[in-house]
C-alpha positions as a LaTeX table, in Angstrom:
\begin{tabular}{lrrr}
\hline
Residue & $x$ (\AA) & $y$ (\AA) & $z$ (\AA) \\
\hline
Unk1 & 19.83 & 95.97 & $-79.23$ \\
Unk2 & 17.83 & 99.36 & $-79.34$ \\
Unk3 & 16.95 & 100.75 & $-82.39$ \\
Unk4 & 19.57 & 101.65 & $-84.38$ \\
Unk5 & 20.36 & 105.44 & $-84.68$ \\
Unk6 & 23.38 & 104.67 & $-87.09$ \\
Unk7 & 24.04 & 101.96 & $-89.37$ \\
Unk8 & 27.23 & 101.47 & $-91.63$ \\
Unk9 & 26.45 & 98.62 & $-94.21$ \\
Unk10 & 29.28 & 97.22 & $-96.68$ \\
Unk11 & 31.27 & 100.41 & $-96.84$ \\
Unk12 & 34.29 & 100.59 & $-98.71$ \\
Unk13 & 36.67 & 103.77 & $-98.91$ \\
Unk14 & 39.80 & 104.34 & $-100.32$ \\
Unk15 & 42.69 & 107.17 & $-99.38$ \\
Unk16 & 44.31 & 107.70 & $-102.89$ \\
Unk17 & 45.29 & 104.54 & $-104.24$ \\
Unk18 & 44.87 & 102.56 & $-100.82$ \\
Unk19 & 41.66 & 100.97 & $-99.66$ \\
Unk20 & 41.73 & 101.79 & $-95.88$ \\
Unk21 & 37.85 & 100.45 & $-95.52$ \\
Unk22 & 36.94 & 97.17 & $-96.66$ \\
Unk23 & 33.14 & 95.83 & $-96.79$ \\
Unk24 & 32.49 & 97.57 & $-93.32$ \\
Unk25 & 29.51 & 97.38 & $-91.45$ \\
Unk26 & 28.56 & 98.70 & $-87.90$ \\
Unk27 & 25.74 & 99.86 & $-86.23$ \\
Unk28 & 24.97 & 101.94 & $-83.16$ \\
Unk29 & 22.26 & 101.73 & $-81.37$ \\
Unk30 & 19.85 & 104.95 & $-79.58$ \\
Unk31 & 21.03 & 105.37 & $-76.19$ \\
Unk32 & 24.53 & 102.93 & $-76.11$ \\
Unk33 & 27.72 & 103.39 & $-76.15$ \\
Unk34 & 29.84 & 101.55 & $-78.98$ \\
Unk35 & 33.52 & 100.74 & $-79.10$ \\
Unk36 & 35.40 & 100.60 & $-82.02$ \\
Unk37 & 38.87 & 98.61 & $-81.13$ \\
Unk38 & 42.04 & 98.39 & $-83.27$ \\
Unk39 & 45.57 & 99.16 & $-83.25$ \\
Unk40 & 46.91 & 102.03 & $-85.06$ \\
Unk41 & 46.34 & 102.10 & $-88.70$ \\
Unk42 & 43.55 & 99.66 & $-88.71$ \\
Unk43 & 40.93 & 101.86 & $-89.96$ \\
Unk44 & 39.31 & 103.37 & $-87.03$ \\
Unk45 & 39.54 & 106.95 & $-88.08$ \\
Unk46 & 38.69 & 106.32 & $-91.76$ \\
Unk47 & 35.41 & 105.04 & $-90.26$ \\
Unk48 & 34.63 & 107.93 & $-88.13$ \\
Unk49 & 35.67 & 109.80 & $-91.23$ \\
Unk50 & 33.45 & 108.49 & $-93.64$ \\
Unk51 & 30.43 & 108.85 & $-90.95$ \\
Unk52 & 30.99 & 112.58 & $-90.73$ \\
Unk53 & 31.46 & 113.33 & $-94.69$ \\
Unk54 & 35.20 & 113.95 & $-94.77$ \\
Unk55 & 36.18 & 110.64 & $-96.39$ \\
Unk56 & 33.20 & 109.46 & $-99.17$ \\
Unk57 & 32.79 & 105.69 & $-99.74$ \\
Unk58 & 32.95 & 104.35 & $-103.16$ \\
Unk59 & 30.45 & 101.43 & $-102.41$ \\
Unk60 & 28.40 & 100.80 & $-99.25$ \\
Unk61 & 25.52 & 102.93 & $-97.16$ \\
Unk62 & 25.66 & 104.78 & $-94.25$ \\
Unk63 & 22.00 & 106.21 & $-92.68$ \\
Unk64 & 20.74 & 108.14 & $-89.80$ \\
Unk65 & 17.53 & 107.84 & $-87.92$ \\
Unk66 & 16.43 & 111.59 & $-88.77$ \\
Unk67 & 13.09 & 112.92 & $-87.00$ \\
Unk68 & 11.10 & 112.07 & $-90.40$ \\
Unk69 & 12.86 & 108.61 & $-90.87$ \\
Unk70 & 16.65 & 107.31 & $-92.29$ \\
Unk71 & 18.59 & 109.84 & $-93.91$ \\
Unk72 & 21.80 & 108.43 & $-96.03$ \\
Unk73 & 24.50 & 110.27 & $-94.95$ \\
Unk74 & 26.99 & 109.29 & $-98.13$ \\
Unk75 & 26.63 & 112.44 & $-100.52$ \\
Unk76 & 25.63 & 114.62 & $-97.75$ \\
Unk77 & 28.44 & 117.77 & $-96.80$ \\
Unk78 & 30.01 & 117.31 & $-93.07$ \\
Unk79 & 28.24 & 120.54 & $-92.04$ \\
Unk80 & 24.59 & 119.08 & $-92.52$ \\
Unk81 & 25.84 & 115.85 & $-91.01$ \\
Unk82 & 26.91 & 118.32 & $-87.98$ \\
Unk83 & 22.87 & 119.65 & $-88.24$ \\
Unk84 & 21.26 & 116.49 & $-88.44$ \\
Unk85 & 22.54 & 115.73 & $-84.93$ \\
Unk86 & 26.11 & 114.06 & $-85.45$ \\
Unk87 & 29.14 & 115.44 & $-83.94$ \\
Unk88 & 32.61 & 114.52 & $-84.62$ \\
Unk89 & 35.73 & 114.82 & $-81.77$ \\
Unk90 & 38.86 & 114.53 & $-83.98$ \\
Unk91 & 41.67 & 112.92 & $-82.57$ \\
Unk92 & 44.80 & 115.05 & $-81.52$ \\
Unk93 & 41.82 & 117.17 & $-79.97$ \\
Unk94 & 42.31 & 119.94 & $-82.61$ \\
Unk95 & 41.18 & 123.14 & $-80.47$ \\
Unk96 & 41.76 & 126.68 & $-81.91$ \\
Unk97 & 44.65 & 127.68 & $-79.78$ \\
Unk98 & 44.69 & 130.99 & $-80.48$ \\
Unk99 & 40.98 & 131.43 & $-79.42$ \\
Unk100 & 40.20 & 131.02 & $-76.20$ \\
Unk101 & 38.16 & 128.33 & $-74.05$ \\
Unk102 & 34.75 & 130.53 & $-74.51$ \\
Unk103 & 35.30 & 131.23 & $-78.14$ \\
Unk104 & 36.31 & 127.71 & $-78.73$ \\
Unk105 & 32.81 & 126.72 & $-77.21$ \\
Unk106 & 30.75 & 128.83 & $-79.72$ \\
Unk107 & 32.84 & 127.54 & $-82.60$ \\
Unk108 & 31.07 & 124.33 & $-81.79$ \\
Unk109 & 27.60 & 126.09 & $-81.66$ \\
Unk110 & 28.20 & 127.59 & $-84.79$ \\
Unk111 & 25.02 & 125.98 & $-86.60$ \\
Unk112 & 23.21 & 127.13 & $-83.76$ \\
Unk113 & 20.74 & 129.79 & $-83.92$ \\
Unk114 & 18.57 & 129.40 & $-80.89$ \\
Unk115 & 18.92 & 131.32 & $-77.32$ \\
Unk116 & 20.38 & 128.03 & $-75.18$ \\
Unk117 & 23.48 & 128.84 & $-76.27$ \\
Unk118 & 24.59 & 130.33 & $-72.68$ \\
Unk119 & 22.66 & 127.82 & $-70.58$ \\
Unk120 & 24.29 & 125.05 & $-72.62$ \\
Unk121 & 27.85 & 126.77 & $-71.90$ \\
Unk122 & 26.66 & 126.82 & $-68.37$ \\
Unk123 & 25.69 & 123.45 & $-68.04$ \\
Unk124 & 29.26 & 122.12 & $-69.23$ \\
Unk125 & 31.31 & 124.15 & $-66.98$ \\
Unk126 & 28.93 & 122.38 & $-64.46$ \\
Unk127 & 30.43 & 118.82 & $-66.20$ \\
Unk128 & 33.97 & 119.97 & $-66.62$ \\
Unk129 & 34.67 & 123.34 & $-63.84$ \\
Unk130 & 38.18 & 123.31 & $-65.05$ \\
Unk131 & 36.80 & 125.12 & $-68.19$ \\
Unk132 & 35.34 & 127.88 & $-66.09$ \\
Unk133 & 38.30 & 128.96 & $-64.71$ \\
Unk134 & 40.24 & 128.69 & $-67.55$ \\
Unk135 & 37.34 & 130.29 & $-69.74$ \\
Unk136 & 39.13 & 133.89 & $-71.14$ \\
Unk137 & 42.67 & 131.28 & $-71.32$ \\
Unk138 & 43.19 & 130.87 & $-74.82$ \\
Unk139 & 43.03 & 127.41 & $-75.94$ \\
Unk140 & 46.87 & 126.75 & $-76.41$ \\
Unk141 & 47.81 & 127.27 & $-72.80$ \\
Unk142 & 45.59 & 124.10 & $-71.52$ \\
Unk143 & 47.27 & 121.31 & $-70.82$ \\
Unk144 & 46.35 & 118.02 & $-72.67$ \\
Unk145 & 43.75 & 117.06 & $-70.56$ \\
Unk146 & 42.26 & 120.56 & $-70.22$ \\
Unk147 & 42.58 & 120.65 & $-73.97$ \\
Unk148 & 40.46 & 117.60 & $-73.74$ \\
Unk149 & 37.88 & 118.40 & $-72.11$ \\
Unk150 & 37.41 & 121.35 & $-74.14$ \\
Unk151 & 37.18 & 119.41 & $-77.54$ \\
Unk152 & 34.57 & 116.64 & $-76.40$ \\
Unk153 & 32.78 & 120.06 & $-74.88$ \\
Unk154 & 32.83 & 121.96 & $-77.81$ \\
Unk155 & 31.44 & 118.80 & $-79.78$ \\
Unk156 & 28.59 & 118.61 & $-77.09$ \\
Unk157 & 27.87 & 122.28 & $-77.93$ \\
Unk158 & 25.67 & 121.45 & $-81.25$ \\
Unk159 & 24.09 & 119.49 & $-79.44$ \\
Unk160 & 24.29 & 116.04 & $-81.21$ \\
Unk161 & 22.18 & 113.01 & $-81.20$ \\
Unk162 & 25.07 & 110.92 & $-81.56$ \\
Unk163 & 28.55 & 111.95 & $-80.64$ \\
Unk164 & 31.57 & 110.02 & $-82.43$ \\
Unk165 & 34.58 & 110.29 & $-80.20$ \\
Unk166 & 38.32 & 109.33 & $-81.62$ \\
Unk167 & 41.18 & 108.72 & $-78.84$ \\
Unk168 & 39.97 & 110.38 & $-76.17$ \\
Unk169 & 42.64 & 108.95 & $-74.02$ \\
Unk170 & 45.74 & 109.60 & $-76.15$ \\
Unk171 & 48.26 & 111.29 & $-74.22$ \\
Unk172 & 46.59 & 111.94 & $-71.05$ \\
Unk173 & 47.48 & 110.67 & $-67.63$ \\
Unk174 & 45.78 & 107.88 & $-65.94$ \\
Unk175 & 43.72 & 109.82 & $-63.82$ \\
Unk176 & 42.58 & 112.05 & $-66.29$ \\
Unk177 & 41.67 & 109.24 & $-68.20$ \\
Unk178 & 39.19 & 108.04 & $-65.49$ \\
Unk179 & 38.01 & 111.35 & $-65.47$ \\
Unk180 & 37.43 & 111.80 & $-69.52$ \\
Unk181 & 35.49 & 108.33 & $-69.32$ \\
Unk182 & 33.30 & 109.13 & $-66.02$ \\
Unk183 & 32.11 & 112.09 & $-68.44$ \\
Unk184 & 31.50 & 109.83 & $-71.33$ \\
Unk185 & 29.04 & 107.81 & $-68.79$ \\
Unk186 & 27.41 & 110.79 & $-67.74$ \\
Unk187 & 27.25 & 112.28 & $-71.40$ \\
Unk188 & 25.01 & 108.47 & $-72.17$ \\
Unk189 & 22.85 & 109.02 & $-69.31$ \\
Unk190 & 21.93 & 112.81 & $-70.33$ \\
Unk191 & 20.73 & 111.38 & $-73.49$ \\
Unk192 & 23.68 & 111.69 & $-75.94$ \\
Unk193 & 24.28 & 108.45 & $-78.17$ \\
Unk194 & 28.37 & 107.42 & $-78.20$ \\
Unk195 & 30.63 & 105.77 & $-80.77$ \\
Unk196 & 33.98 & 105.50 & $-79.08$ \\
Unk197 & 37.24 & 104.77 & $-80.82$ \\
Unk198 & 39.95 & 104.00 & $-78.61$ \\
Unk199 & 42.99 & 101.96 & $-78.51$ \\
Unk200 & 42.72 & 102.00 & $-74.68$ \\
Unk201 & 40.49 & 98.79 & $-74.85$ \\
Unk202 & 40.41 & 97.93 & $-71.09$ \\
Unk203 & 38.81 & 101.48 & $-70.49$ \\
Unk204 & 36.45 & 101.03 & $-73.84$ \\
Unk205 & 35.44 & 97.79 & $-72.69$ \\
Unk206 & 34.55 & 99.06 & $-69.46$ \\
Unk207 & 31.90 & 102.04 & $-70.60$ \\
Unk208 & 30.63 & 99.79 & $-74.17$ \\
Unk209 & 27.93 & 97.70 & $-74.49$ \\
Unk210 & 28.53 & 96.73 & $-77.01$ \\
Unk211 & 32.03 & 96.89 & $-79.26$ \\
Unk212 & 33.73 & 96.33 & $-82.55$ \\
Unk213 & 37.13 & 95.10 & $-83.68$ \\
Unk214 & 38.55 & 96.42 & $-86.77$ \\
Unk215 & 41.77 & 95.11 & $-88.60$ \\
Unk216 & 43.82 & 96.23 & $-91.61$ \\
Unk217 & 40.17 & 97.93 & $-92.69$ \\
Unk218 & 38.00 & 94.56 & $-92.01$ \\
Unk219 & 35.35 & 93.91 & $-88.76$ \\
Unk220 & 37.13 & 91.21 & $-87.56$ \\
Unk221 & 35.05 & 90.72 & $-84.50$ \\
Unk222 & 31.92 & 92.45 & $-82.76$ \\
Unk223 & 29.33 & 91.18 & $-79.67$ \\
Unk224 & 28.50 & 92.36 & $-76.37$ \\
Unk225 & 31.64 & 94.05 & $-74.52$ \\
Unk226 & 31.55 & 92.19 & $-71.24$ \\
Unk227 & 32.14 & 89.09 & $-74.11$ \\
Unk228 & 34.54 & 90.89 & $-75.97$ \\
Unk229 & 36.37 & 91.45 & $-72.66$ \\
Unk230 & 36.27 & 87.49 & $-71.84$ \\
Unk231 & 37.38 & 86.29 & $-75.93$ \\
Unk232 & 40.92 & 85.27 & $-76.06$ \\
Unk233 & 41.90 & 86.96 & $-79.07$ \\
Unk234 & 40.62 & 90.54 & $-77.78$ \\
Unk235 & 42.61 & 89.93 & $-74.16$ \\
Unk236 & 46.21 & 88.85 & $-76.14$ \\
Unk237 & 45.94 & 91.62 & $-78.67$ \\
Unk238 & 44.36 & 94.27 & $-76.85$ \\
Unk239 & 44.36 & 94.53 & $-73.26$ \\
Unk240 & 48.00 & 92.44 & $-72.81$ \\
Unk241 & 46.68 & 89.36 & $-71.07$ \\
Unk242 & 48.15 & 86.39 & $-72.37$ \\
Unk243 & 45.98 & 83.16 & $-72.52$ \\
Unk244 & 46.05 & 79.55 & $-74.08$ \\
Unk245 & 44.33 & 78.88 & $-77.05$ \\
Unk246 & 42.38 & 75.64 & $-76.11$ \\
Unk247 & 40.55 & 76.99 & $-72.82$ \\
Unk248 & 40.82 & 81.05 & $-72.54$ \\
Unk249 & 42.50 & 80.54 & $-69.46$ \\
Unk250 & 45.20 & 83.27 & $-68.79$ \\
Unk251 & 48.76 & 82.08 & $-68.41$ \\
Unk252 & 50.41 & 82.56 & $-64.62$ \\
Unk253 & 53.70 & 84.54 & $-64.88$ \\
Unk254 & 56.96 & 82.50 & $-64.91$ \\
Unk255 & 58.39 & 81.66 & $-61.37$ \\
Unk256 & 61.88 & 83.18 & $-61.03$ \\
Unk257 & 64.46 & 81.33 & $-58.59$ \\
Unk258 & 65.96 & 83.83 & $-56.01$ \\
\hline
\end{tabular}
């Protein structure tokens, strides 16, 4: 595994009176990808939560590789999470609607105070052209997938390290989908670090190397994803393939008599 840019250790967080983390650790390494797989209410948001200072843990560590060395991230405000280099894309997309798809873009270079700000815009109407011609639209108008695209851009536009990504399929049509996770490819290859959380685990599986499963608030199990793909457990629960419990072998469909 590379060197790891984040690493979760024994984190445990509570919403109110309900532990929704328990003893969780993770790490991410520079340059990958990283799935984080569960079904809903399993503790997948609570994680990216905690990494990006809206939840706090009441026991555990979370650090980042900073330029000068680890930084803990635990007591630190989201904003100078967002300036160290981590960016957050919320589920439910959360764009301003009332602000158009230009305005929404500097919203996400808000910390910014250097003069890329325009070639950076530039560069992700390259990655999404949608966005260009729908630039002066306000927000609300896009459709999901529009609306989309615009979220993960306006995350890319403080220019992370590490982008955290939550649901980035929910809602959209298949071939949106494909086009959403051809993005998240390219977005690895231009440098940008990825932790994905998705409950679409045949599309996760696909982009990770490497990928997490986490249950009522517990890593259950973790490993490489083209293993995760193959384990039994992960192909019944997740991606809808039944298989026997003694060899992994996936069950033929029942014959029907015509």
């Amino acid at each position: 595994m590379p060197d790891a840019l984040l690493k979760v250790e024994s984190i445990n967080v509570w919403r109110g009176a309900s532990q929704v983390l328990n003893d969780v650790s993770l790490s991410v390494g520079q340059g990958e990808i990283v799935a984080l797989l569960g079904g809903n209410g399993a503790g997948k948001t609570s994680t990216l939560s905690t990494i990006s200072g809206l939840l706090r843990p009441k026991s555990g560590s979370i650090t980042f590789a900073g330029e000068s060395g680890p930084v803990s991230l635990t007591s630190l405000r989201p904003e100078n999470i967002v300036k160290l280099g981590i960016a957050h894309c919320p589920e439910g997309r959360q764009v301003f609607g009332g602000l158009s798809v230009m305005e929404n873009l500097r919203m996400g270079a808000y910390l910014r105070h250097d003069d890329q700000i325009g070639a950076d815009v530039e560069h992700y109407f390259e990655l999404f052209p949608i966005l260009r011609e729908r630039a002066d639209l306000k927000a609300g108008q896009l459709s999901g997938g529009e609306q989309m695209m615009l979220a993960l851009t306006r995350a890319l536009m403080s220019r992370p390290r590490l982008l955290m990504l939550d649901e980035p399929s929910l809602g959209l049509a298949p071939q949106v989908i494909d086009q959403i996770f051809d993005r998240i490819e390219e977005i690895r290859a231009q440098g940008t670090t990825v932790f994905l959380v998705e409950q679409n685990a045949a599309m996760a599986l696909e982009v990770a190397d490497r990928a997490y499963v986490i249950e009522n608030g517990k890593i259950t199990i973790s490993g490489n994803a083209s293993e995760l793909a193959e384990d039994p457990s992960v192909r019944e629960a997740y991606l809808g393939i039944e298989t026997t419990q003694a060899t992994g072998a996936e069950i033929p469909p029942m014959e029907t008599s015509s």
